[in-house]
């Protein structure tokens, strides 16, 4: 199985690119953000706990997302691999992922990182807010907190994956098609 990590700041276009990536490479798209939003919509206990954190622009506890991911690894069949979107988001989650995969002698195939400049993040999220109506996109201070959380907790993963030679960066500035081509070229090498 292939395990690709789709990495990048909020608004980099991960969700947009994910659909063509899963189709081309027969992967299962696992977005922790989407999984959490469906728990919230279903009104589950987990959803209730996650809601306040997400709407404050904070992260939900590592164990929660790790559990969701591991159960999908066990239950999803008929694919050539997984596209992890929004996970891992902390060094602890990255280490937990390595341990999960090591149980079956597997490892992360490659990190595909979509990078855009900071000033573009706000602009893209403002645009998405007007289309998708996500609660955590609506307030500027929540978006600012998500960007801060990204810099503090998630950006250190770049060093973590660079050290083990699994980190690959893509320029996220350009049309959807241009960025998609860059991603496909990269993924085809693994
Ligand atoms: P974004 O567009 O900001 O990348 P996502 O849809 O990936 O947003 O995630 C939305 C929110 O869900 C995050 O701000 C966070 O609160 C929560 N979340 C998603 N993935 C994780 C994770 N791996 N660890 C902790 N919290 C997460």
Coordinates of C-alpha atoms and ligand atoms in Angstrom, one line a residue:
X1 CA 0.0 0.0 0.0
X2 CA 1.1 3.6 -0.7
X3 CA 0.7 6.2 2.0
X4 CA 0.9 9.7 0.7
X5 CA 0.6 12.7 3.0
X6 CA -0.9 15.8 1.5
X7 CA 0.6 18.7 3.4
X8 CA 0.3 22.5 3.4
X9 CA -1.2 25.4 5.3
X10 CA -5.0 26.0 5.5
X11 CA -6.2 27.2 2.1
X12 CA -3.3 25.8 0.1
X13 CA -5.7 23.8 -2.0
X14 CA -5.4 20.3 -0.5
X15 CA -9.1 19.4 -0.7
X16 CA -9.3 20.7 -4.3
X17 CA -6.3 18.6 -5.5
X18 CA -7.2 15.6 -3.4
X19 CA -10.1 14.4 -5.6
X20 CA -8.0 14.1 -8.8
X21 CA -5.1 12.5 -6.9
X22 CA -7.3 9.7 -5.5
X23 CA -8.8 9.1 -8.9
X24 CA -5.6 8.8 -10.8
X25 CA -3.7 6.7 -8.3
X26 CA -6.7 4.7 -6.9
X27 CA -6.3 5.9 -3.3
X28 CA -8.7 6.4 -0.5
X29 CA -8.9 10.1 0.5
X30 CA -8.8 10.4 4.3
X31 CA -9.4 14.0 5.4
X32 CA -9.4 14.3 9.2
X33 CA -11.2 17.7 8.8
X34 CA -14.0 16.1 6.8
X35 CA -14.2 13.1 9.1
X36 CA -14.5 15.5 12.1
X37 CA -17.1 17.7 10.3
X38 CA -19.3 14.6 9.6
X39 CA -19.0 13.6 13.3
X40 CA -20.3 17.1 14.1
X41 CA -23.1 16.9 11.6
X42 CA -24.1 13.5 13.0
X43 CA -24.2 15.0 16.6
X44 CA -21.9 12.2 17.9
X45 CA -20.2 12.5 21.3
X46 CA -16.8 12.8 19.5
X47 CA -18.4 15.5 17.3
X48 CA -19.6 17.5 20.3
X49 CA -16.2 17.5 21.8
X50 CA -14.5 18.5 18.5
X51 CA -16.9 21.3 17.6
X52 CA -15.7 23.8 20.1
X53 CA -12.1 23.2 19.4
X54 CA -12.5 23.4 15.6
X55 CA -14.6 26.6 15.9
X56 CA -11.9 28.2 18.0
X57 CA -9.2 27.3 15.3
X58 CA -7.5 24.9 17.7
X59 CA -6.6 21.2 17.1
X60 CA -8.5 18.3 18.5
X61 CA -6.5 15.9 20.7
X62 CA -4.0 13.7 18.9
X63 CA -5.6 10.4 20.2
X64 CA -8.9 11.3 18.6
X65 CA -7.6 11.7 15.0
X66 CA -5.1 8.9 15.4
X67 CA -8.0 6.5 16.3
X68 CA -10.1 7.7 13.3
X69 CA -7.1 7.1 10.9
X70 CA -6.2 3.7 12.3
X71 CA -9.7 2.4 12.1
X72 CA -9.9 3.5 8.4
X73 CA -6.6 1.8 7.6
X74 CA -8.1 -1.4 8.9
X75 CA -11.5 -1.2 7.3
X76 CA -11.0 0.3 3.8
X77 CA -10.4 -2.3 1.1
X78 CA -9.9 -2.3 -2.7
X79 CA -7.5 0.7 -3.0
X80 CA -3.8 0.9 -3.8
X81 CA -3.2 3.3 -0.9
X82 CA -4.3 6.2 1.1
X83 CA -4.1 10.0 0.7
X84 CA -3.8 11.5 4.1
X85 CA -5.2 15.1 4.1
X86 CA -4.9 17.1 7.3
X87 CA -3.1 14.3 9.1
X88 CA -0.5 14.3 10.7
X89 CA -0.7 17.8 12.0
X90 CA 1.7 17.5 15.0
X91 CA 5.0 15.7 15.5
X92 CA 3.2 13.4 18.0
X93 CA 0.7 12.4 15.2
X94 CA 3.6 11.8 12.8
X95 CA 5.3 9.5 15.2
X96 CA 2.0 7.7 15.9
X97 CA 1.5 7.2 12.2
X98 CA 5.0 5.7 11.8
X99 CA 4.2 3.3 14.6
X100 CA 0.9 2.3 13.1
X101 CA 2.4 1.5 9.8
X102 CA 5.4 -0.2 11.3
X103 CA 3.0 -2.8 12.8
X104 CA 2.5 -4.2 9.2
X105 CA 6.1 -3.4 8.1
X106 CA 4.9 -0.4 6.1
X107 CA 5.9 3.3 6.0
X108 CA 5.0 6.7 4.6
X109 CA 5.6 6.7 0.9
X110 CA 6.0 10.4 0.3
X111 CA 4.9 13.8 1.6
X112 CA 3.4 16.1 -1.0
X113 CA 3.5 19.6 0.4
X114 CA 1.6 22.4 -1.4
X115 CA 3.1 25.7 -0.4
X116 CA 1.5 29.2 -0.8
X117 CA 2.7 32.5 0.7
X118 CA 1.1 33.5 4.0
X119 CA -0.7 36.5 2.4
X120 CA -2.5 34.2 0.0
X121 CA -3.9 32.0 2.8
X122 CA -6.4 34.6 4.1
X123 CA -7.4 35.5 0.6
X124 CA -8.2 31.9 -0.4
X125 CA -10.1 31.2 2.8
X126 CA -12.2 34.3 2.4
X127 CA -13.1 33.1 -1.0
X128 CA -13.9 29.6 0.2
X129 CA -16.1 31.0 3.1
X130 CA -18.3 32.6 0.5
X131 CA -18.8 29.3 -1.3
X132 CA -18.7 26.5 1.3
X133 CA -20.0 28.2 4.5
X134 CA -17.6 26.3 6.9
X135 CA -18.0 27.7 10.4
X136 CA -14.2 27.8 10.9
X137 CA -13.8 29.9 7.8
X138 CA -16.3 32.6 8.7
X139 CA -14.4 34.6 11.4
X140 CA -11.1 36.3 10.7
X141 CA -9.8 35.7 14.2
X142 CA -10.5 31.9 13.9
X143 CA -8.7 31.8 10.6
X144 CA -5.8 33.8 12.2
X145 CA -5.7 31.2 15.0
X146 CA -5.6 28.3 12.5
X147 CA -2.7 30.0 10.7
X148 CA -0.9 30.4 14.0
X149 CA -1.6 26.8 15.0
X150 CA -0.2 25.7 11.6
X151 CA 3.0 27.6 12.1
X152 CA 3.4 26.5 15.8
X153 CA 2.4 22.8 15.6
X154 CA 2.3 21.7 12.0
X155 CA 5.2 23.4 10.3
X156 CA 7.8 21.5 12.4
X157 CA 6.7 18.4 10.4
X158 CA 8.7 19.8 7.5
X159 CA 11.9 19.2 9.4
X160 CA 10.7 15.8 10.6
X161 CA 10.0 14.5 7.1
X162 CA 13.0 16.2 5.5
X163 CA 15.3 14.4 7.9
X164 CA 14.0 11.1 6.7
X165 CA 14.0 12.1 3.0
X166 CA 10.3 11.9 2.5
X167 CA 9.5 15.6 2.1
X168 CA 8.6 17.0 -1.4
X169 CA 7.5 20.6 -2.0
X170 CA 5.2 21.8 -4.7
X171 CA 4.5 25.4 -5.6
X172 CA 0.8 25.9 -4.9
X173 CA 0.6 29.2 -6.8
X174 CA -1.0 28.8 -10.2
X175 CA -4.2 27.4 -11.7
X176 CA -5.7 24.3 -10.3
X177 CA -4.6 22.4 -13.5
X178 CA -1.0 23.7 -13.2
X179 CA -0.7 22.6 -9.6
X180 CA -2.3 19.3 -10.4
X181 CA 0.3 18.6 -13.1
X182 CA 3.2 19.4 -10.6
X183 CA 1.6 17.0 -8.1
X184 CA 1.1 14.2 -10.7
X185 CA 4.7 14.5 -11.9
X186 CA 5.9 14.1 -8.3
X187 CA 3.6 11.2 -7.3
X188 CA 4.5 9.3 -10.4
X189 CA 8.1 9.0 -9.1
X190 CA 7.0 7.0 -6.1
Ligands
LIG1 P1 -7.9 23.4 6.8 O1 -8.6 23.8 5.6 O2 -7.7 24.5 7.8 O3 -6.6 22.7 6.5 P2 -9.2 20.9 7.8 O4 -10.5 20.7 7.1 O5 -8.1 20.0 7.4 O6 -8.9 22.4 7.6 O7 -9.4 20.8 9.4 C1 -10.4 21.6 10.1 C2 -10.1 21.6 11.6 O8 -10.3 20.2 12.0 C3 -8.7 22.0 12.0 O9 -8.6 23.4 12.2 C4 -8.7 21.3 13.4 O10 -9.4 21.9 14.4 C5 -9.4 19.9 13.1 N1 -8.4 18.9 12.6 C6 -8.3 18.4 11.4 N2 -7.3 17.5 11.3 C7 -6.7 17.5 12.5 C8 -5.6 16.7 13.1 N3 -4.9 15.9 12.4 N4 -5.3 17.0 14.4 C9 -6.0 17.8 15.2 N5 -7.1 18.5 14.7 C10 -7.4 18.4 13.4

